[in-house]
Short mmCIF file of C-alpha atoms in Angstrom, two decimals:
data_model
loop_
_atom_site.label_atom_id
_atom_site.label_comp_id
_atom_site.label_asym_id
_atom_site.label_seq_id
_atom_site.Cartn_x
_atom_site.Cartn_y
_atom_site.Cartn_z
CA UNK A 1242 -9.17 40.85 -3.23
CA UNK A 1243 -11.13 42.85 -0.77
CA UNK A 1244 -7.75 43.95 0.61
CA UNK A 1245 -6.71 45.35 -2.72
CA UNK A 1246 -9.93 47.28 -2.90
CA UNK A 1247 -9.26 48.68 0.54
CA UNK A 1248 -5.77 49.66 -0.46
CA UNK A 1249 -6.94 51.64 -3.49
CA UNK A 1250 -9.36 53.51 -1.26
CA UNK A 1251 -6.60 54.33 1.14
CA UNK A 1252 -4.58 55.97 -1.63
CA UNK A 1253 -7.42 58.37 -2.32
CA UNK A 1254 -7.83 58.98 1.33
CA UNK A 1255 -5.30 61.87 1.56
CA UNK A 1256 -5.74 62.87 5.17
CA UNK A 1257 -4.83 59.26 6.06
CA UNK A 1258 -7.57 58.66 8.58
CA UNK A 1259 -8.37 55.09 9.55
CA UNK A 1260 -10.37 53.42 6.89
CA UNK A 1261 -13.19 51.16 8.00
CA UNK A 1262 -15.00 48.88 5.60
CA UNK A 1263 -18.72 49.63 5.34
CA UNK A 1264 -21.52 47.55 3.91
CA UNK A 1265 -21.67 49.96 0.91
CA UNK A 1266 -18.04 49.30 0.15
CA UNK A 1267 -18.51 45.57 0.17
CA UNK A 1268 -21.60 45.82 -2.07
CA UNK A 1269 -19.78 48.07 -4.50
CA UNK A 1270 -16.81 45.71 -4.61
CA UNK A 1271 -19.05 42.75 -5.27
CA UNK A 1272 -20.95 44.57 -7.98
CA UNK A 1273 -17.77 45.33 -9.81
CA UNK A 1274 -16.74 41.70 -9.48
CA UNK A 1275 -20.13 40.51 -10.71
CA UNK A 1276 -19.67 42.41 -13.98
CA UNK A 1277 -16.35 40.77 -14.73
CA UNK A 1278 -17.70 37.33 -13.85
CA UNK A 1279 -20.66 37.81 -16.19
CA UNK A 1280 -18.23 38.66 -18.98
CA UNK A 1281 -16.20 35.54 -18.35
CA UNK A 1282 -19.30 33.23 -18.32
CA UNK A 1283 -20.53 34.83 -21.53
CA UNK A 1284 -17.22 34.26 -23.21
CA UNK A 1285 -17.10 30.56 -22.11
CA UNK A 1286 -20.65 30.09 -23.45
CA UNK A 1287 -19.77 31.51 -26.82
CA UNK A 1288 -16.75 29.15 -27.06
CA UNK A 1289 -18.86 26.16 -26.21
CA UNK A 1290 -21.50 27.04 -28.86
CA UNK A 1291 -18.82 27.66 -31.45
CA UNK A 1292 -17.17 24.23 -30.61
CA UNK A 1293 -20.47 22.42 -30.87
CA UNK A 1294 -21.19 24.01 -34.20
CA UNK A 1295 -17.74 23.19 -35.71
CA UNK A 1296 -17.17 19.73 -34.31
CA UNK A 1297 -20.65 18.29 -34.05
CA UNK A 1298 -23.11 20.11 -36.20
CA UNK A 1299 -20.86 20.52 -39.25
CA UNK A 1300 -18.67 17.43 -38.81
CA UNK A 1301 -21.25 14.72 -38.34
CA UNK A 1302 -22.71 12.76 -41.25
CA UNK A 1303 -26.34 13.30 -40.24
CA UNK A 1304 -27.66 11.71 -43.47
CA UNK A 1305 -25.91 8.48 -42.68
CA UNK A 1306 -26.90 8.45 -39.08
CA UNK A 1307 -30.58 8.75 -39.93
CA UNK A 1308 -33.33 8.63 -37.34
CA UNK A 1309 -33.00 7.83 -33.64
CA UNK A 1310 -34.42 4.38 -34.32
CA UNK A 1311 -31.66 3.77 -36.86
CA UNK A 1312 -29.05 4.81 -34.30
CA UNK A 1313 -30.41 2.38 -31.71
CA UNK A 1314 -30.51 -0.46 -34.22
CA UNK A 1315 -26.94 0.30 -35.24
CA UNK A 1316 -25.85 0.04 -31.61
CA UNK A 1317 -27.89 -3.12 -31.17
CA UNK A 1318 -25.80 -4.90 -33.82
CA UNK A 1319 -23.06 -5.21 -31.21
CA UNK A 1320 -25.44 -6.91 -28.76
CA UNK A 1321 -24.57 -10.58 -28.71
CA UNK A 1322 -21.35 -12.53 -28.65
CA UNK A 1323 -19.88 -14.67 -31.42
CA UNK A 1324 -18.93 -17.66 -29.26
CA UNK A 1325 -17.45 -19.46 -32.25
CA UNK A 1326 -14.60 -16.88 -32.22
CA UNK A 1327 -13.36 -17.70 -28.76
CA UNK A 1328 -11.07 -20.64 -29.69
CA UNK A 1329 -9.40 -18.29 -32.18
CA UNK A 1330 -8.95 -15.66 -29.50
CA UNK A 1331 -6.86 -17.87 -27.22
CA UNK A 1332 -3.54 -17.37 -28.96
CA UNK A 1333 -4.01 -13.55 -29.55
CA UNK A 1334 -5.02 -13.23 -25.83
CA UNK A 1335 -1.83 -15.00 -24.81
CA UNK A 1336 0.09 -12.80 -27.20
CA UNK A 1337 -1.39 -9.67 -25.69
CA UNK A 1338 -0.48 -10.92 -22.26
CA UNK A 1339 3.05 -11.69 -23.38
CA UNK A 1340 3.47 -8.27 -25.04
CA UNK A 1341 2.54 -6.58 -21.82
CA UNK A 1342 4.95 -8.76 -19.81
CA UNK A 1343 7.91 -8.58 -22.12
CA UNK A 1344 7.25 -4.87 -22.84
CA UNK A 1345 7.15 -4.03 -19.13
CA UNK A 1346 10.33 -6.09 -18.61
CA UNK A 1347 12.23 -4.37 -21.43
CA UNK A 1348 10.82 -1.06 -20.14
CA UNK A 1349 12.39 -1.75 -16.72
CA UNK A 1350 15.74 -2.42 -18.34
CA UNK A 1351 15.53 0.90 -20.19
CA UNK A 1352 14.56 2.51 -16.93
CA UNK A 1353 17.84 1.63 -15.21
CA UNK A 1354 19.91 4.33 -17.00
CA UNK A 1355 16.98 6.76 -17.14
CA UNK A 1356 16.56 6.49 -13.36
CA UNK A 1357 20.26 6.70 -12.73
CA UNK A 1358 20.55 9.86 -14.84
CA UNK A 1359 17.26 11.33 -13.60
CA UNK A 1360 17.67 11.12 -9.84
CA UNK A 1361 19.29 14.29 -8.57
CA UNK A 1362 21.34 12.65 -5.78
CA UNK A 1363 22.95 9.95 -7.86
CA UNK A 1364 23.14 11.40 -11.35
CA UNK A 1365 26.81 10.99 -12.48
CA UNK A 1366 27.25 14.47 -13.93
CA UNK A 1367 24.40 16.81 -13.00
CA UNK A 1368 24.54 19.51 -15.67
CA UNK A 1369 24.36 17.06 -18.50
CA UNK A 1370 23.03 13.67 -17.34
CA UNK A 1371 20.14 15.00 -15.25
CA UNK A 1372 18.46 16.81 -18.16
CA UNK A 1373 19.07 13.74 -20.35
CA UNK A 1374 17.31 11.53 -17.78
CA UNK A 1375 14.36 13.89 -17.41
CA UNK A 1376 14.08 14.33 -21.17
CA UNK A 1377 13.84 10.51 -21.64
CA UNK A 1378 11.06 10.35 -19.07
CA UNK A 1379 9.05 13.24 -20.61
CA UNK A 1380 9.58 12.02 -24.16
CA UNK A 1381 8.26 8.55 -23.16
CA UNK A 1382 5.20 9.86 -21.50
CA UNK A 1383 4.22 12.64 -23.89
CA UNK A 1384 3.86 10.36 -26.95
CA UNK A 1385 0.87 8.06 -27.05
CA UNK A 1386 1.38 4.28 -27.19
CA UNK A 1387 -0.41 4.08 -30.52
CA UNK A 1388 2.06 6.62 -31.98
CA UNK A 1389 4.99 4.66 -30.50
CA UNK A 1390 3.47 1.47 -32.04
CA UNK A 1391 3.13 3.19 -35.47
CA UNK A 1392 6.77 4.23 -35.19
CA UNK A 1393 8.00 0.74 -34.27
CA UNK A 1394 5.79 -0.97 -36.88
CA UNK A 1395 7.52 1.10 -39.48
CA UNK A 1396 10.94 0.16 -37.97
CA UNK A 1397 10.46 -3.58 -37.22
CA UNK A 1398 7.41 -4.32 -39.43
CA UNK A 1399 4.11 -5.85 -38.38
CA UNK A 1400 4.01 -8.15 -35.33
CA UNK A 1401 4.40 -8.46 -31.68
CA UNK A 1402 8.01 -7.19 -31.50
CA UNK A 1403 6.83 -3.71 -32.46
CA UNK A 1404 4.17 -3.91 -29.76
CA UNK A 1405 6.77 -4.98 -27.12
CA UNK A 1406 8.97 -2.00 -27.97
CA UNK A 1407 6.09 0.40 -28.01
CA UNK A 1408 5.03 -0.80 -24.52
CA UNK A 1409 8.59 -0.76 -23.24
CA UNK A 1410 9.26 2.82 -24.35
CA UNK A 1411 5.93 4.10 -23.21
CA UNK A 1412 6.52 2.55 -19.72
CA UNK A 1413 9.82 4.27 -19.07
CA UNK A 1414 8.39 7.62 -18.26
CA UNK A 1415 6.24 6.61 -15.31
CA UNK A 1416 8.51 3.90 -13.81
CA UNK A 1417 11.71 5.92 -14.14
CA UNK A 1418 10.06 9.11 -12.78
CA UNK A 1419 8.61 7.37 -9.71
CA UNK A 1420 11.82 5.36 -9.10
CA UNK A 1421 14.00 8.49 -9.43
CA UNK A 1422 11.78 10.27 -6.96
CA UNK A 1423 12.00 7.34 -4.51
CA UNK A 1424 15.79 7.48 -4.79
CA UNK A 1425 15.75 11.21 -4.14
CA UNK A 1426 13.82 10.54 -0.95
CA UNK A 1427 16.08 7.95 0.66
CA UNK A 1428 17.49 8.41 4.10
CA UNK A 1429 21.07 9.60 4.02
CA UNK A 1430 22.12 7.91 7.29
CA UNK A 1431 22.45 4.32 6.09
CA UNK A 1432 24.31 5.63 2.96
CA UNK A 1433 26.80 7.31 5.24
CA UNK A 1434 27.18 4.17 7.28
CA UNK A 1435 27.86 1.99 4.20
CA UNK A 1436 30.33 4.59 2.86
CA UNK A 1437 32.12 4.53 6.19
CA UNK A 1438 32.86 0.83 5.88
CA UNK A 1439 35.02 1.51 2.85
CA UNK A 1440 32.36 0.46 0.28
CA UNK A 1441 32.55 1.68 -3.30
CA UNK A 1442 29.79 3.32 -5.30
CA UNK A 1443 28.35 0.05 -6.56
CA UNK A 1444 28.31 -1.42 -3.04
CA UNK A 1445 26.54 1.70 -1.73
CA UNK A 1446 23.89 1.16 -4.45
CA UNK A 1447 23.38 -2.51 -3.60
CA UNK A 1448 23.41 -2.14 0.19
CA UNK A 1449 22.34 1.43 0.75
CA UNK A 1450 20.00 2.60 -2.04
CA UNK A 1451 18.23 -0.40 -3.42
CA UNK A 1452 17.02 -1.86 -0.12
CA UNK A 1453 15.48 1.54 0.68
CA UNK A 1454 13.52 1.89 -2.60
CA UNK A 1455 12.73 -1.68 -3.64
CA UNK A 1456 9.12 -1.91 -2.37
CA UNK A 1457 8.09 1.36 -3.97
CA UNK A 1458 9.77 0.53 -7.24
CA UNK A 1459 8.29 -2.97 -7.47
CA UNK A 1460 4.86 -1.62 -6.67
CA UNK A 1461 5.21 0.97 -9.50
CA UNK A 1462 6.39 -1.69 -11.99
CA UNK A 1463 3.47 -3.98 -11.24
CA UNK A 1464 1.01 -1.04 -11.48
CA UNK A 1465 2.52 -0.13 -14.86
CA UNK A 1466 2.29 -3.75 -16.05
CA UNK A 1467 -1.41 -3.67 -15.21
CA UNK A 1468 -1.83 -0.59 -17.41
CA UNK A 1469 0.29 -2.23 -20.06
CA UNK A 1470 -2.17 -5.07 -20.44
CA UNK A 1471 -4.77 -2.55 -21.47
CA UNK A 1472 -2.34 -0.88 -23.82
CA UNK A 1473 -1.21 -4.04 -25.49
CA UNK A 1474 -4.83 -5.03 -26.14
CA UNK A 1475 -5.26 -2.17 -28.59
CA UNK A 1476 -1.82 -2.09 -30.20
CA UNK A 1477 -2.96 -4.62 -32.81
CA UNK A 1478 -5.13 -1.88 -34.34
CA UNK A 1479 -1.95 -0.53 -35.95
CA UNK A 1480 -0.51 -4.00 -36.62
CA UNK A 1481 1.57 -4.44 -33.49
CA UNK A 1482 0.24 -7.87 -32.58
CA UNK A 1483 -2.21 -9.25 -30.04
CA UNK A 1484 -5.99 -9.00 -29.63
CA UNK A 1485 -6.16 -5.56 -31.32
CA UNK A 1486 -5.47 -7.16 -34.69
CA UNK A 1487 -8.44 -9.55 -34.36
CA UNK A 1488 -10.61 -6.65 -33.25
CA UNK A 1489 -9.59 -4.75 -36.36
CA UNK A 1490 -10.43 -7.70 -38.59
CA UNK A 1491 -13.83 -8.33 -37.04
CA UNK A 1492 -14.67 -4.69 -37.52
CA UNK A 1493 -13.60 -4.65 -41.12
CA UNK A 1494 -15.69 -7.76 -41.88
CA UNK A 1495 -18.73 -6.29 -40.14
CA UNK A 1496 -18.85 -9.18 -37.73
CA UNK A 1497 -20.19 -7.10 -34.92
CA UNK A 1498 -20.77 -10.00 -32.57
CA UNK A 1499 -17.11 -10.92 -33.17
CA UNK A 1500 -16.15 -7.39 -32.06
CA UNK A 1501 -18.11 -7.93 -28.80
CA UNK A 1502 -16.33 -11.29 -28.35
CA UNK A 1503 -12.97 -9.59 -28.61
CA UNK A 1504 -13.97 -6.92 -26.19
CA UNK A 1505 -15.10 -9.60 -23.74
CA UNK A 1506 -11.74 -11.31 -24.09
CA UNK A 1507 -9.94 -8.00 -23.47
CA UNK A 1508 -12.04 -7.47 -20.38
CA UNK A 1509 -11.21 -11.01 -19.24
CA UNK A 1510 -7.43 -10.61 -19.38
CA UNK A 1511 -7.61 -7.16 -17.82
CA UNK A 1512 -9.53 -8.64 -14.87
CA UNK A 1513 -6.97 -11.43 -14.53
CA UNK A 1514 -4.15 -8.83 -14.68
CA UNK A 1515 -5.83 -6.73 -11.96
CA UNK A 1516 -6.14 -9.71 -9.68
CA UNK A 1517 -2.54 -10.71 -10.13
CA UNK A 1518 -1.35 -7.10 -9.73
CA UNK A 1519 -3.39 -6.56 -6.62
CA UNK A 1520 -2.08 -9.79 -5.01
CA UNK A 1521 1.58 -9.25 -5.88
CA UNK A 1522 1.52 -5.63 -4.87
CA UNK A 1523 0.20 -6.53 -1.50
CA UNK A 1524 3.02 -9.02 -1.15
CA UNK A 1525 5.79 -6.57 -1.86
CA UNK A 1526 4.67 -3.59 0.31
CA UNK B 984 52.63 5.78 19.79
CA UNK B 985 49.69 7.70 18.44
CA UNK B 986 47.25 6.05 16.05
CA UNK B 987 45.64 9.25 14.94
CA UNK B 988 47.10 12.72 14.81
CA UNK B 989 44.92 15.67 13.86
CA UNK B 990 46.67 18.90 13.05
CA UNK B 991 45.07 22.31 12.61
CA UNK B 992 41.94 20.85 11.11
CA UNK B 993 39.51 23.32 9.53
CA UNK B 994 36.20 22.54 7.91
CA UNK B 995 33.18 24.34 6.44
CA UNK B 996 30.22 23.09 4.42
CA UNK B 997 30.57 25.67 1.62
CA UNK B 998 33.38 27.90 0.52
CA UNK B 999 31.39 31.04 1.49
CA UNK B 1000 29.81 29.56 4.61
CA UNK B 1001 30.96 29.85 8.18
CA UNK B 1002 33.84 27.75 9.42
CA UNK B 1003 32.60 24.86 11.46
CA UNK B 1004 36.07 23.80 12.68
CA UNK B 1005 38.75 26.43 13.30
CA UNK B 1006 42.09 24.67 13.54
CA UNK B 1007 41.64 21.79 15.87
CA UNK B 1008 44.60 19.58 16.86
CA UNK B 1009 44.72 16.53 19.05
CA UNK B 1010 45.98 12.95 18.95
CA UNK B 1011 44.67 9.50 19.89
CA UNK B 1012 47.16 7.02 21.26
CA UNK B 1013 46.92 3.24 21.45
CA UNK B 1014 44.30 2.14 23.99
CA UNK B 1015 42.90 5.68 24.24
CA UNK B 1016 39.20 6.33 24.79
CA UNK B 1017 38.94 9.94 23.86
CA UNK B 1018 35.63 11.73 24.42
CA UNK B 1019 34.72 14.96 22.63
CA UNK B 1020 32.28 17.07 24.54
CA UNK B 1021 30.74 20.41 23.81
CA UNK B 1022 27.44 22.14 23.21
CA UNK B 1023 25.11 21.35 20.18
CA UNK B 1024 26.48 22.95 17.01
CA UNK B 1025 30.06 23.12 18.31
CA UNK B 1026 31.24 20.97 15.42
CA UNK B 1027 31.58 17.61 17.24
CA UNK B 1028 29.88 15.62 14.49
CA UNK B 1029 31.73 17.45 11.74
CA UNK B 1030 35.04 16.78 13.51
CA UNK B 1031 34.42 13.05 13.72
CA UNK B 1032 33.19 12.87 10.09
CA UNK B 1033 36.41 14.62 8.87
CA UNK B 1034 38.46 11.74 10.17
CA UNK B 1035 37.15 9.35 7.56
CA UNK B 1036 36.27 12.18 5.19
CA UNK B 1037 32.56 11.72 5.20
CA UNK B 1038 32.93 15.49 5.43
CA UNK B 1039 35.85 16.93 3.47
CA UNK B 1040 38.06 19.16 5.61
CA UNK B 1041 39.14 22.40 4.07
CA UNK B 1042 42.68 22.48 5.52
CA UNK B 1043 44.89 20.73 8.07
CA UNK B 1044 46.22 17.19 8.28
CA UNK B 1045 44.83 13.93 9.66
CA UNK B 1046 47.55 11.29 10.16
CA UNK B 1047 46.15 7.77 10.54
CA UNK B 1048 49.01 5.35 11.26
CA UNK B 1049 51.37 7.97 9.81
CA UNK B 1050 49.38 8.36 6.57
CA UNK B 1051 47.81 11.69 5.73
CA UNK B 1052 44.15 10.88 5.15
CA UNK B 1053 43.41 14.31 3.60
CA UNK B 1054 45.74 13.60 0.68
CA UNK B 1055 44.44 10.25 -0.34
CA UNK B 1056 42.75 9.39 -3.60
CA UNK B 1057 39.27 7.92 -3.39
CA UNK B 1058 40.60 4.36 -3.80
CA UNK B 1059 43.16 4.84 -1.05
CA UNK B 1060 40.60 6.48 1.12
CA UNK B 1061 38.33 3.46 0.91
CA UNK B 1062 41.25 1.32 2.15
CA UNK B 1063 41.58 3.64 5.14
CA UNK B 1064 37.84 3.75 5.78
CA UNK B 1065 37.58 -0.01 6.08
CA UNK B 1066 40.12 0.20 8.99
CA UNK B 1067 37.96 2.72 10.79
CA UNK B 1068 34.72 1.53 12.29
CA UNK B 1069 31.95 4.07 12.81
CA UNK B 1070 28.91 4.01 15.15
CA UNK B 1071 26.07 6.50 14.66
CA UNK B 1072 23.50 8.24 16.81
CA UNK B 1073 20.58 7.06 14.62
CA UNK B 1074 22.20 3.59 14.29
CA UNK B 1075 21.99 3.94 10.46
CA UNK B 1076 21.19 0.28 9.87
CA UNK B 1077 19.69 -0.93 6.64
CA UNK B 1078 16.12 -1.38 7.92
CA UNK B 1079 14.93 -3.86 5.35
CA UNK B 1080 17.87 -6.21 5.71
CA UNK B 1081 18.41 -8.93 8.30
CA UNK B 1082 20.69 -8.40 11.33
CA UNK B 1083 23.13 -10.77 9.62
CA UNK B 1084 23.26 -8.80 6.36
CA UNK B 1085 23.72 -5.62 8.39
CA UNK B 1086 26.73 -7.09 10.09
CA UNK B 1087 28.11 -8.42 6.82
CA UNK B 1088 27.85 -4.92 5.33
CA UNK B 1089 30.73 -4.11 7.64
CA UNK B 1090 32.88 -6.33 5.42
CA UNK B 1091 32.03 -4.51 2.16
CA UNK B 1092 35.39 -2.85 2.02
CA UNK B 1093 37.04 -6.25 1.80
CA UNK B 1094 34.45 -7.77 -0.59
CA UNK B 1095 34.40 -7.64 -4.36
CA UNK B 1096 31.53 -6.32 -6.49
CA UNK B 1097 30.33 -9.71 -7.78
CA UNK B 1098 30.28 -11.15 -4.24
CA UNK B 1099 28.33 -7.97 -3.10
CA UNK B 1100 25.78 -8.41 -5.89
CA UNK B 1101 24.96 -11.97 -4.78
CA UNK B 1102 25.52 -11.33 -1.08
CA UNK B 1103 28.11 -14.11 -1.21
CA UNK B 1104 30.16 -13.28 1.77
CA UNK B 1105 33.07 -15.47 2.91
CA UNK B 1106 32.46 -18.20 5.43
CA UNK B 1107 34.97 -16.55 7.73
CA UNK B 1108 32.89 -13.37 7.68
CA UNK B 1109 29.70 -15.18 8.59
CA UNK B 1110 31.47 -17.03 11.39
CA UNK B 1111 32.90 -13.85 12.87
CA UNK B 1112 29.49 -12.19 12.52
CA UNK B 1113 27.87 -15.01 14.54
CA UNK B 1114 30.66 -14.70 17.16
CA UNK B 1115 30.08 -10.90 17.50
CA UNK B 1116 26.34 -11.33 17.70
CA UNK B 1117 26.84 -13.72 20.61
CA UNK B 1118 29.19 -11.27 22.21
CA UNK B 1119 26.74 -8.39 22.02
CA UNK B 1120 23.92 -10.61 23.15
CA UNK B 1121 21.84 -10.85 19.97
CA UNK B 1122 22.37 -14.52 19.01
CA UNK B 1123 18.69 -15.11 18.84
CA UNK B 1124 18.05 -12.20 16.50
CA UNK B 1125 20.24 -13.31 13.53
CA UNK B 1126 17.40 -13.57 11.05
CA UNK B 1127 15.29 -10.71 12.31
CA UNK B 1128 14.89 -7.63 10.11
CA UNK B 1129 16.83 -4.68 11.51
CA UNK B 1130 13.65 -2.60 11.88
CA UNK B 1131 12.06 -5.17 14.15
CA UNK B 1132 14.58 -4.54 16.89
CA UNK B 1133 14.37 -2.10 19.81
CA UNK B 1134 16.65 0.95 20.02
CA UNK B 1135 19.19 -0.65 22.26
CA UNK B 1136 19.38 -3.82 20.19
CA UNK B 1137 19.77 -1.72 17.06
CA UNK B 1138 22.72 0.05 18.49
CA UNK B 1139 24.24 -3.29 19.42
CA UNK B 1140 23.93 -4.32 15.82
CA UNK B 1141 25.60 -0.95 14.91
CA UNK B 1142 28.46 -1.76 17.26
CA UNK B 1143 28.85 -5.28 15.88
CA UNK B 1144 28.77 -3.96 12.31
CA UNK B 1145 31.61 -1.55 13.12
CA UNK B 1146 33.61 -4.32 14.79
CA UNK B 1147 33.11 -6.55 11.78
CA UNK B 1148 35.62 -4.33 9.99
CA UNK B 1149 38.28 -5.42 12.50
CA UNK B 1150 38.92 -1.73 12.89
CA UNK B 1151 42.12 -0.08 14.08
CA UNK B 1152 40.08 2.99 15.33
CA UNK B 1153 36.43 3.39 16.31
CA UNK B 1154 34.55 6.57 15.67
CA UNK B 1155 31.43 7.03 17.74
CA UNK B 1156 28.99 9.85 16.86
CA UNK B 1157 26.70 10.36 19.82
CA UNK B 1158 26.19 6.60 20.25
CA UNK B 1159 23.70 7.00 23.12
CA UNK B 1160 21.73 10.10 22.26
CA UNK B 1161 18.76 8.16 20.85
CA UNK B 1162 18.59 5.85 23.88
CA UNK B 1163 17.24 6.08 27.41
CA UNK B 1164 19.68 6.56 30.29
CA UNK B 1165 19.75 2.90 31.41
CA UNK B 1166 20.35 1.58 27.87
CA UNK B 1167 22.89 4.35 27.25
CA UNK B 1168 24.96 3.15 30.16
CA UNK B 1169 24.74 -0.46 28.94
CA UNK B 1170 25.79 0.58 25.44
CA UNK B 1171 28.70 2.69 26.66
CA UNK B 1172 29.91 -0.13 28.93
CA UNK B 1173 29.67 -2.56 25.97
CA UNK B 1174 31.66 -0.28 23.72
CA UNK B 1175 34.23 0.23 26.44
CA UNK B 1176 34.64 -3.52 27.11
CA UNK B 1177 34.80 -4.40 23.45
CA UNK B 1178 37.31 -1.69 22.74
CA UNK B 1179 39.46 -2.91 25.62
CA UNK B 1180 39.13 -6.58 24.58
CA UNK B 1181 40.07 -5.90 20.98
CA UNK B 1182 42.51 -3.11 21.78
CA UNK B 1183 40.82 -0.52 19.60
CA UNK B 1184 41.31 3.15 20.39
CA UNK B 1185 38.06 5.07 20.36
CA UNK B 1186 37.09 8.62 19.50
CA UNK B 1187 33.67 9.41 20.84
CA UNK B 1188 31.32 12.37 20.55
CA UNK B 1189 29.09 12.60 23.47
CA UNK B 1190 27.12 15.35 25.16
CA UNK B 1191 26.33 13.57 28.43
CA UNK B 1192 29.34 14.86 30.47
CA UNK B 1193 28.91 12.31 33.28
CA UNK B 1194 28.84 9.42 30.83
CA UNK B 1195 31.92 10.85 29.11
CA UNK B 1196 33.86 11.14 32.32
CA UNK B 1197 32.97 7.59 33.33
CA UNK B 1198 34.04 5.96 30.10
CA UNK B 1199 36.98 7.84 28.76
CA UNK B 1200 40.59 8.40 29.73
CA UNK B 1201 40.93 11.64 27.86
CA UNK B 1202 38.49 14.47 27.16
CA UNK B 1203 38.62 17.32 24.71
CA UNK B 1204 36.06 20.10 24.92
CA UNK B 1205 35.20 22.17 21.91
CA UNK B 1206 33.07 25.26 21.50
CA UNK B 1207 32.24 26.85 18.15
CA UNK B 1208 34.89 24.89 16.34
CA UNK B 1209 37.73 25.71 18.78
CA UNK B 1210 39.30 23.42 21.32
CA UNK B 1211 38.70 24.80 24.77
CA UNK B 1212 39.98 21.98 26.89
CA UNK B 1213 42.15 18.87 26.78
CA UNK B 1214 43.04 16.62 29.69
CA UNK B 1215 42.12 13.60 31.77
CA UNK B 1216 38.58 13.46 33.16
CA UNK B 1217 39.60 14.34 36.70
CA UNK B 1218 41.06 17.69 35.61
CA UNK B 1219 37.67 18.70 34.18
CA UNK B 1220 36.19 20.91 36.86
CA UNK B 1221 33.18 23.14 37.09
CA UNK B 1222 34.98 26.28 35.75
CA UNK B 1223 36.33 24.36 32.72
CA UNK B 1224 32.87 23.00 31.97
CA UNK B 1225 31.37 26.52 32.19
CA UNK B 1226 33.99 27.66 29.72
CA UNK B 1227 33.24 24.84 27.23
CA UNK B 1228 29.51 25.23 27.44
CA UNK B 1229 29.68 29.01 27.80
CA UNK B 1230 27.00 28.86 30.46
CA UNK B 1231 26.35 28.35 34.17
CA UNK B 1232 26.69 24.63 34.87
CA UNK B 1233 25.12 23.45 38.00
#
């Protein structure tokens, strides 16, 4: 920046004598910069005020919220756990767990073609298949799991199957992208050696490519499964099975202690998932 | 009778790029140990990779047992490749697999896809792998992972893998450049012995001139993709070496 300032001075300096920066120059430069910075800060401040006005001041139902004391007592309704609900949470918890497992598994299956197409060095026909592979990955990641679940609920109807598909499709983006990148980074030497034995493409895949990427890919899959437990816990909100459905029902019947019970259960299975994930990932790498 | 005849071989990595090989011809006879020497960047590795078409030559012919390798379809090429063993500078083993699996990968050209998927190699292959491991002195390392071995041991596995193919020709791409002088000598002697025992002709890139002269019965020298010298090791004198390396050789 200072250099640009120096350059502009040099242009004015017609007799082309050597230009040396003086303290005055530096101060003048900083003053000019200060003005611009002030303008930017002022602009940001106006935007923040405007956002607060539109989204908070005008959009909030202040009447209903009432006084601060009322807010606190509203929040306090959630304090306490409805222990009677726990036996009924066992099956939905298991269902959530299963949705995450089957969803991740199905996702991995969908990942196989997506990875094959989306890895530059193995894609079968670069100008067409590579963009398809990358599009699949981006599509999967850029749509939220709730939106995917809404989509599959309207396709398959209410129930866990929709949840499984939502999880599977949402998982493809991350797993396939990381796997494709791992494949793009493989060492070419062993591939050359396997090809030189007269192996075909499939054999090169089994003996040359997969052994090189398997630890990374497994680690990514397990990490994604851990995330999928969280995801499948809320999918029931839109009718795609699991704990989310119970959560929704407790909320609708104003059983706030029941809501807390469900949240506790979600926390429980996430912690279990994290333990398993940590242990298994340590094993494979 | 010559096993391999190379005629006017040219190669470049892109159609607009510089020519790496500029019309090289030579042949390898039965029981030959042919060394290719020359400075770095002369095209030695490219030349050796053209033989089994890991690099596609741009023109010229390569006759392997009378069959022109350059004209083969991919399926036929794989049949030829499985007859040609290759040993690499960086060993190119599959690090995460056991020594046994690395050796068995030498049989892939003779193994179907289903067997490959389940690593269900034939009993005969496993037996010959064990025999080869004993021969190269790694009997006690059968179940080790390839990346647990030392450099010399890794290259022994590389040699055994190439020999698993029961090759009719061995290609060696700088087999000793990643090893120290003592191990280099051991490895070269092992290759020489095995090639002699199994009557496999060898084509070997090497930049250690002394090692080349000790192991081979024929030398060709190349410089910038052109053959500068061909003859028996004894005819390679100081003047010829200077010509090949285009520099003062002490």
